[in-house]
XYZ file of N, CA and C in Angstrom:
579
model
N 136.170 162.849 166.573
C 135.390 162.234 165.535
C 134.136 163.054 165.314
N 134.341 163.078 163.933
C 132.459 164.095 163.640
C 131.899 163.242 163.507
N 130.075 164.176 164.426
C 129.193 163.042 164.355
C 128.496 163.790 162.953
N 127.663 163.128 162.455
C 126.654 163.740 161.133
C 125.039 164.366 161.790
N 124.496 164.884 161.287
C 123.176 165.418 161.922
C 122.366 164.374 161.843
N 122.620 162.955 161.570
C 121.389 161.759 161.594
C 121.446 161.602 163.060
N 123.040 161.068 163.313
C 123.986 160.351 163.792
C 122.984 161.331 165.374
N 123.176 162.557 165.430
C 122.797 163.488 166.449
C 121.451 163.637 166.815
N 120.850 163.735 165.786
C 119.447 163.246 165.967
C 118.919 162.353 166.439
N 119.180 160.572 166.100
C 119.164 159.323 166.903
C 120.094 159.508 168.491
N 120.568 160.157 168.587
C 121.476 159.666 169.886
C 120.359 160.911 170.779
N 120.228 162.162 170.614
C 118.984 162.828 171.159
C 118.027 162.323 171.102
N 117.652 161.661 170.341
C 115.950 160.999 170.373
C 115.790 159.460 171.268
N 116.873 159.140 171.831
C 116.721 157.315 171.732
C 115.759 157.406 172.679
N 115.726 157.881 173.838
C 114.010 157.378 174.401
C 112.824 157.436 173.627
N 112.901 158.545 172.808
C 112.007 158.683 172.694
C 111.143 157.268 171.127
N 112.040 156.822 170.896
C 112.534 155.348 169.870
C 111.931 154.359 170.889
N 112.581 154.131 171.814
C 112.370 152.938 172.718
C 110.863 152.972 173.221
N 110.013 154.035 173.182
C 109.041 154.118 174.206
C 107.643 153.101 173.600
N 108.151 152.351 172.561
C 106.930 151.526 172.061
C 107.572 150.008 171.931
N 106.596 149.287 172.662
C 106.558 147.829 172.337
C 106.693 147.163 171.652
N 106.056 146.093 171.121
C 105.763 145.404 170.008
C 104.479 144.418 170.681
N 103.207 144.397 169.280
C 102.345 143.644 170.121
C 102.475 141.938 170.805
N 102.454 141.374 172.075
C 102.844 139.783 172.456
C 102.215 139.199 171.810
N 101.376 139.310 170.650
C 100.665 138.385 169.661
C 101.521 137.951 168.753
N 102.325 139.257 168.116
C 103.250 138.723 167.239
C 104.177 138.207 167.969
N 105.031 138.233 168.863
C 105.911 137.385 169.143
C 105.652 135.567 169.007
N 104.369 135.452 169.727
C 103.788 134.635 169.797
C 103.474 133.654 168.371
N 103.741 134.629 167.361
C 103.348 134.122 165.595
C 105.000 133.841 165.433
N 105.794 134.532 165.959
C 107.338 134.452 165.431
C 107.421 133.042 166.066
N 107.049 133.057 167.314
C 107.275 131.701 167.682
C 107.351 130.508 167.290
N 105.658 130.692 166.931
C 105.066 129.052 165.655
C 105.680 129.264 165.193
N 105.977 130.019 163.871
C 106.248 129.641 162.486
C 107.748 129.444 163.085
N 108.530 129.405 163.659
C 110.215 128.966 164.262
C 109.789 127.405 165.017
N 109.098 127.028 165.348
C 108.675 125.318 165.813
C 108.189 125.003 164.752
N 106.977 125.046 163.946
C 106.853 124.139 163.046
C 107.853 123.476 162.111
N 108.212 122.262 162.320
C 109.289 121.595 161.162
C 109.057 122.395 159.914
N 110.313 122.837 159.421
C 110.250 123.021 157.903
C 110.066 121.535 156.730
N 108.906 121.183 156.080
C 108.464 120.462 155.180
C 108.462 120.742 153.694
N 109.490 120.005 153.049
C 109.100 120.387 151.755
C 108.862 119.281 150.749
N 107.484 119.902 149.875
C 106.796 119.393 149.928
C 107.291 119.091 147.870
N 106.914 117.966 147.507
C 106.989 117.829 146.072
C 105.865 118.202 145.377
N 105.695 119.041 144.743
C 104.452 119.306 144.133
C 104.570 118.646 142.927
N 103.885 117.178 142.704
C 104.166 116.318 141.762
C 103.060 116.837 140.220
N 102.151 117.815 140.690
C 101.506 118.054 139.573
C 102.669 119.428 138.823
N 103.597 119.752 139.388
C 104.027 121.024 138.616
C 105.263 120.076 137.846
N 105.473 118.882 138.644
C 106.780 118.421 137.917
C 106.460 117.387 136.731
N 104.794 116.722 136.522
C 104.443 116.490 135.626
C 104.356 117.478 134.213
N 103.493 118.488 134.747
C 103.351 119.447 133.883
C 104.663 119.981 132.935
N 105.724 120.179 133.853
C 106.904 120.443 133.469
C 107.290 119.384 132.310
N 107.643 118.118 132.538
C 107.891 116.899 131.987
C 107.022 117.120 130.634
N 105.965 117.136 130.792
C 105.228 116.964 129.502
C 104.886 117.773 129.172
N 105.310 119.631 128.966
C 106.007 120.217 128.459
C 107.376 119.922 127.540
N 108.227 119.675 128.779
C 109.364 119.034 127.619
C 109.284 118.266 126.942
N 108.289 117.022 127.200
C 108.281 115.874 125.812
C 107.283 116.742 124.854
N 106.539 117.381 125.229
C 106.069 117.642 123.858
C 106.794 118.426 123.255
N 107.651 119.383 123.777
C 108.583 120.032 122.521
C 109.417 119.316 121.962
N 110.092 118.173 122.643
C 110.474 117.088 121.974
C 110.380 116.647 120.622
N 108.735 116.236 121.100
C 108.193 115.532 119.999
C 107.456 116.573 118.799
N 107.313 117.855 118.921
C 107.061 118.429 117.843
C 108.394 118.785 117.382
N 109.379 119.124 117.780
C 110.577 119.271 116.927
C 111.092 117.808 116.176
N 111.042 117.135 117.072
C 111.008 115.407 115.574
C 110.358 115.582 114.829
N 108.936 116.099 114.729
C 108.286 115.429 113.590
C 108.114 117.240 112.725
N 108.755 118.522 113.348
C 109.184 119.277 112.348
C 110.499 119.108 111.229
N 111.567 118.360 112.054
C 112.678 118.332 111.556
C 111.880 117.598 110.412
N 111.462 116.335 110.826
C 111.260 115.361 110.064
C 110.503 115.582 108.829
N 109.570 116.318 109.050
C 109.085 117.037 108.222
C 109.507 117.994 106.887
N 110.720 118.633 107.550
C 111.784 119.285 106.916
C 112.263 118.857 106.106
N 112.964 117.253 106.262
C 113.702 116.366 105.620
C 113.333 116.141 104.581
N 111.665 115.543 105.273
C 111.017 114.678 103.731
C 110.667 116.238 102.707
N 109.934 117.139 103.333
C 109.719 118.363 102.069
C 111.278 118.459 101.122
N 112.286 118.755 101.859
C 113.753 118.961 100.852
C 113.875 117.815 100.125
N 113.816 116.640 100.778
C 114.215 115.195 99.552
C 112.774 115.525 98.404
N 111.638 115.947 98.740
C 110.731 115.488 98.033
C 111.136 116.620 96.458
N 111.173 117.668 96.985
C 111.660 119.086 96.609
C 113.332 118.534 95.735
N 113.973 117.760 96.312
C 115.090 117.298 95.677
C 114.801 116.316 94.687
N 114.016 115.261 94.821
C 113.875 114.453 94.051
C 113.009 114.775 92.648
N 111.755 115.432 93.309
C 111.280 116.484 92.273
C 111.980 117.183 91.072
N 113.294 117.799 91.418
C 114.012 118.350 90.513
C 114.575 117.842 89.711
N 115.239 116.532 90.189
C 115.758 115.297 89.430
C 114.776 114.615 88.260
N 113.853 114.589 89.050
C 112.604 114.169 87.877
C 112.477 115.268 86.521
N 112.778 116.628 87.246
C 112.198 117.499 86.072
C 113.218 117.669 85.097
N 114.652 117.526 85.756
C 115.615 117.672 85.328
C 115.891 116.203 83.900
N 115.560 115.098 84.851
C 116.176 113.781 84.099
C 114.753 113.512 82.973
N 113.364 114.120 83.320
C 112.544 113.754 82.595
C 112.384 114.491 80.976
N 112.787 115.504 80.836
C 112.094 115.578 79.111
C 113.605 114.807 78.773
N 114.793 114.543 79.366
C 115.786 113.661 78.149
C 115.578 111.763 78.262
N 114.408 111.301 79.861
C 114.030 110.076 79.623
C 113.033 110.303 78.682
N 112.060 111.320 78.243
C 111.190 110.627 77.829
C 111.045 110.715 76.091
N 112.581 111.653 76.014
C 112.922 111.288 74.980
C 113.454 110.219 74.355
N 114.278 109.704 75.159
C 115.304 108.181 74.789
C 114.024 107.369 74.830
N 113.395 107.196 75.866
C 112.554 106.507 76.006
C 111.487 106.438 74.439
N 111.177 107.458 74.339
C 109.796 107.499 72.970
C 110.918 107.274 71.708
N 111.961 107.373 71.385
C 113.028 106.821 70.469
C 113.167 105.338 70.533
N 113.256 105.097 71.922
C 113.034 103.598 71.877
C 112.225 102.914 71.720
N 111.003 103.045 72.144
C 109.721 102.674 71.558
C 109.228 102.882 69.913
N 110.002 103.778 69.050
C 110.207 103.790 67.870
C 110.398 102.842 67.374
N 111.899 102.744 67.751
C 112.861 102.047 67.416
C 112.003 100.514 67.724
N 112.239 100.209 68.449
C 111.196 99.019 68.938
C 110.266 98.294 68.012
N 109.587 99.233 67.992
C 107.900 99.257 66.645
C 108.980 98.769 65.452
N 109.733 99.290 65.009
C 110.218 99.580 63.777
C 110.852 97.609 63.369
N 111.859 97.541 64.609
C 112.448 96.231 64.408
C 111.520 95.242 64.654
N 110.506 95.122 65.670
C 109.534 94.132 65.737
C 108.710 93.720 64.779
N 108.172 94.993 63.825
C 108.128 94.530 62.389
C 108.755 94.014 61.509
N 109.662 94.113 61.408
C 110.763 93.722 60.654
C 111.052 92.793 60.902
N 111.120 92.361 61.471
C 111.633 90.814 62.516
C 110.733 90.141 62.136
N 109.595 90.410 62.736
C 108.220 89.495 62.467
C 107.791 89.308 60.605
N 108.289 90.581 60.144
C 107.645 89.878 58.581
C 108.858 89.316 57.567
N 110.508 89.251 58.728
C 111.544 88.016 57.796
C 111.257 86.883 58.386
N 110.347 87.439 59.535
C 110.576 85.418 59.892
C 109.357 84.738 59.520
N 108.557 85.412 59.261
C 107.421 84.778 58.461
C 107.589 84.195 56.890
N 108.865 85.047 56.328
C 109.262 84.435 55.130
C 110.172 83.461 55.351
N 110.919 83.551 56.394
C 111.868 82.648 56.423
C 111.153 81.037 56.718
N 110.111 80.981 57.593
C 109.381 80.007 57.979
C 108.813 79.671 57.133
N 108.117 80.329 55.508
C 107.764 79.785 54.317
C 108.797 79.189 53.563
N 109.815 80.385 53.393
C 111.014 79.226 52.818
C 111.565 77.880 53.215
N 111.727 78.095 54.739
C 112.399 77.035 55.157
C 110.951 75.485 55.967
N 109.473 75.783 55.230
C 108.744 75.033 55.254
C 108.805 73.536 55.393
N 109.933 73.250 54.521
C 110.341 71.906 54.168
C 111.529 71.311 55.385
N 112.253 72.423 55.811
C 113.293 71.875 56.655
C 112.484 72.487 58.232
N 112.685 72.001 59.180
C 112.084 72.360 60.431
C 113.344 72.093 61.510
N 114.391 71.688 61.010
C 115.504 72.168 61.709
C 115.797 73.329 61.034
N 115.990 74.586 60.897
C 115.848 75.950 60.722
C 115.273 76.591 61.508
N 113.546 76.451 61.563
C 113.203 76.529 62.422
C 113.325 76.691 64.059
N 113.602 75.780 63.856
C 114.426 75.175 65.746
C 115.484 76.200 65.707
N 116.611 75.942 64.701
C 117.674 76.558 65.127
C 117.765 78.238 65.640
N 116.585 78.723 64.439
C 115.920 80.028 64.639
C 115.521 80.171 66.097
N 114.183 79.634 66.125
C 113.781 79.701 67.490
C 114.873 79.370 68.632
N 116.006 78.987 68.971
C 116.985 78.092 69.955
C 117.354 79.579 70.023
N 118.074 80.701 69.213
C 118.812 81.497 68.847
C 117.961 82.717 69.536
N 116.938 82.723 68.897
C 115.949 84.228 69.638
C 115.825 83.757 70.863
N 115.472 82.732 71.381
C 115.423 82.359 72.969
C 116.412 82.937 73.693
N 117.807 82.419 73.088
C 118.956 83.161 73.651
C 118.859 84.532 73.595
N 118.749 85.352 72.982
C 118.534 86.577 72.608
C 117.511 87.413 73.598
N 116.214 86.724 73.517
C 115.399 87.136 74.051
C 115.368 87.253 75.619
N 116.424 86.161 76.039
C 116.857 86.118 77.713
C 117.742 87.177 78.024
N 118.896 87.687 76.749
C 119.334 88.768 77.633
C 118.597 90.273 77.098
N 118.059 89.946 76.387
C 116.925 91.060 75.889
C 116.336 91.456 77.524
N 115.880 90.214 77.659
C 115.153 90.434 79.519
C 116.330 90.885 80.254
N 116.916 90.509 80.540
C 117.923 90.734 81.311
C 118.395 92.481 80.754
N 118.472 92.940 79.626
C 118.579 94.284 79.164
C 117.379 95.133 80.223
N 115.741 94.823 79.896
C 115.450 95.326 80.493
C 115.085 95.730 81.802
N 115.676 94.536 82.527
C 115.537 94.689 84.045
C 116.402 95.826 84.213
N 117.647 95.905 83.782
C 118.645 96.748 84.011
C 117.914 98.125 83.485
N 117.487 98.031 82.574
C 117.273 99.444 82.242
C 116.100 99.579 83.154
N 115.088 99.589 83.779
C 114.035 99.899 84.757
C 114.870 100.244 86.066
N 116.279 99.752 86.263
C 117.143 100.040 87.691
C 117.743 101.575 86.939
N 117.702 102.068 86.067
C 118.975 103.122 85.356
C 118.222 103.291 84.191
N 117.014 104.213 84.375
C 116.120 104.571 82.858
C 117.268 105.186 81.701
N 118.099 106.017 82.178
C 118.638 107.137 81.538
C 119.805 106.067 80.982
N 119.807 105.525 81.322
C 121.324 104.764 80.592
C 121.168 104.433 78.686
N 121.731 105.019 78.147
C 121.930 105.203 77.097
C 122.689 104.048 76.164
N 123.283 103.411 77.121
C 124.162 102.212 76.711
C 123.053 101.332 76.751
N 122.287 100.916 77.689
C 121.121 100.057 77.831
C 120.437 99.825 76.696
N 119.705 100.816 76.298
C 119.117 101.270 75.287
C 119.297 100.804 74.015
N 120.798 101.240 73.824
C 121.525 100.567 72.417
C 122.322 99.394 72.435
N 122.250 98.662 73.499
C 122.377 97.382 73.548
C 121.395 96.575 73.212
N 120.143 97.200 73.549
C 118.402 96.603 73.222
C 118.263 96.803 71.760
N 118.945 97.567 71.324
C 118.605 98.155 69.826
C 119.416 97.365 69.452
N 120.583 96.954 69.111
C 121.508 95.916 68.922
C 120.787 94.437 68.803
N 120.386 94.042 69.773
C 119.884 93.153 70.395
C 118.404 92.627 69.258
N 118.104 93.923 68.644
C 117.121 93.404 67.688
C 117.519 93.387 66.276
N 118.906 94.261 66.444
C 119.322 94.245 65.008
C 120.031 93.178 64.790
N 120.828 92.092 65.528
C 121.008 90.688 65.633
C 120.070 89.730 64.885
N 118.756 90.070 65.338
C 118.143 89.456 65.064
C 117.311 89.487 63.522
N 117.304 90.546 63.761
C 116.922 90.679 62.242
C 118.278 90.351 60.941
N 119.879 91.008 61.397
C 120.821 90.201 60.276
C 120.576 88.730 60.399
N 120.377 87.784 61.576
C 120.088 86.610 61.719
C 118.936 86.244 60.683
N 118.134 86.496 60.338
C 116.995 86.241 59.821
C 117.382 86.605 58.434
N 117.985 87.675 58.298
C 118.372 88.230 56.615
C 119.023 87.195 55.828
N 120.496 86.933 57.015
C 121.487 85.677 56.358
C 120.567 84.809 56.375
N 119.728 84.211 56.915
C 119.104 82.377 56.455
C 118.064 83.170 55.146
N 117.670 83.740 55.296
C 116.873 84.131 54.220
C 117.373 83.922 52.895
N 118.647 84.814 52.570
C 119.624 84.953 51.579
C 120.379 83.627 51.088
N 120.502 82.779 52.170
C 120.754 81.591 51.761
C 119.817 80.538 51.533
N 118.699 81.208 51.943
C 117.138 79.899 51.515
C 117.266 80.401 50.054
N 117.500 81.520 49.798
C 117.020 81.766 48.620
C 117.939 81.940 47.807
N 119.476 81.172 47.723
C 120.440 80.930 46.902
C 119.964 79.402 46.557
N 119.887 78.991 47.836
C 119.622 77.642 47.723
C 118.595 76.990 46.645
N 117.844 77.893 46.941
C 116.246 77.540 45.908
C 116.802 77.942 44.737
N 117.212 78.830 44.242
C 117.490 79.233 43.063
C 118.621 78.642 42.217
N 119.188 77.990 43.131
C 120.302 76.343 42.563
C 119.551 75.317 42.969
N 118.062 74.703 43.506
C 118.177 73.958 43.411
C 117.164 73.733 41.716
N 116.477 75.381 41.527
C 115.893 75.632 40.535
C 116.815 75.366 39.204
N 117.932 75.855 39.320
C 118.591 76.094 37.945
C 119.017 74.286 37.548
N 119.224 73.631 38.899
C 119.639 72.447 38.661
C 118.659 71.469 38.082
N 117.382 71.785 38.752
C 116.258 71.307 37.814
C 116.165 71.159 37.046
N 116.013 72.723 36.641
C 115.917 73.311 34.682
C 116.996 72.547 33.987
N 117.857 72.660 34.331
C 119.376 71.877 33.747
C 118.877 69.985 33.519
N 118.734 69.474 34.933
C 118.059 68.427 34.669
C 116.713 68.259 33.203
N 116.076 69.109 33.672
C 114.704 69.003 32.412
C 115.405 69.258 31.405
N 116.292 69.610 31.524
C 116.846 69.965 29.980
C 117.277 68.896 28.885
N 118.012 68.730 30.055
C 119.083 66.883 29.382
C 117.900 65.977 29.108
């Protein structure tokens, strides 16, 4: 077997290896630290620290996500607005036209109609009984339309809803004023004879 030149070197030298001690102090240290019980110990301030570390990343990632959420819905809803708003606030200002337009109209046949029909006050009533009805699902129109601005059907159901009212008012009109005009001719006819 070959030896190597370390191998030859250590085996020539070993006294001269052995010829030192070690100081009895240290043995004496190897000693203690081999008797003292091994203790381990909880270091409750590193495992707090730790802990509330993790809750706070916790809790700033909730209220980033969260954060996240509401900017995109707001950012979403936003668009919807910009998107749905110049064609509400068109229907919308058409309807308010429209509105103006029949409420006049309404208001200055039924002011004639209420001169014509002066003498009878069941007309009246029947008038008024009729717009009541009208006017309840008129309400009822616009609750719905404040749930669904854009609804287009809404809208022209409301527009409907006044144009009812105004042919309502036209026909008694047209017939107050057949009426008068036969009960005129029948007069004249009378004065005549």
């Amino acid at each position: 077997m070959k030896t190597d030149k370390l191998e030859k070197f250590i085996i020539n030298h070993r006294e001269e290896f052995d010829d030192m001690t070690p100081n009895p102090k240290l043995w004496e240290r190897v000693g203690r630290q081999h008797r003292k019980p091994l203790i381990r110990s909880i270091n409750w301030k590193r495992i707090s620290l730790r802990a509330a570390a993790v809750l706070l990343i916790f809790i700033a990632s909730y209220f980033f996500h969260d954060f996240i959420g509401n900017h995109q819905k707001s950012n979403g809803s936003m668009k919807e607005q910009v998107e749905v708003t110049p064609k509400g606030n068109e229907m919308t200002k058409t309807f308010k036209e429209a509105e103006a337009f029949y409420t006049s109209q309404i208001n200055s046949k039924k002011e004639e109609v209420f001169r014509f029909a002066d003498s009878r006050p069941e007309i009246k009533q029947e008038i008024n009984v009729e717009f009541t009805q009208l006017d309840s699902i008129f309400t009822q129109l616009k609750r719905d339309l404040k749930d669904n601005i854009d609804n287009q059907g809404i809208i022209e159901a409301m527009i409907q809803n006044y144009r009812i009212k105004l042919e309502i008012l036209e026909d008694i009109l047209n017939q107050l004023q057949k009426s008068k005009t036969t009960e005129n001719i029948n007069t004249n006819e009378i004065k005549e004879i």
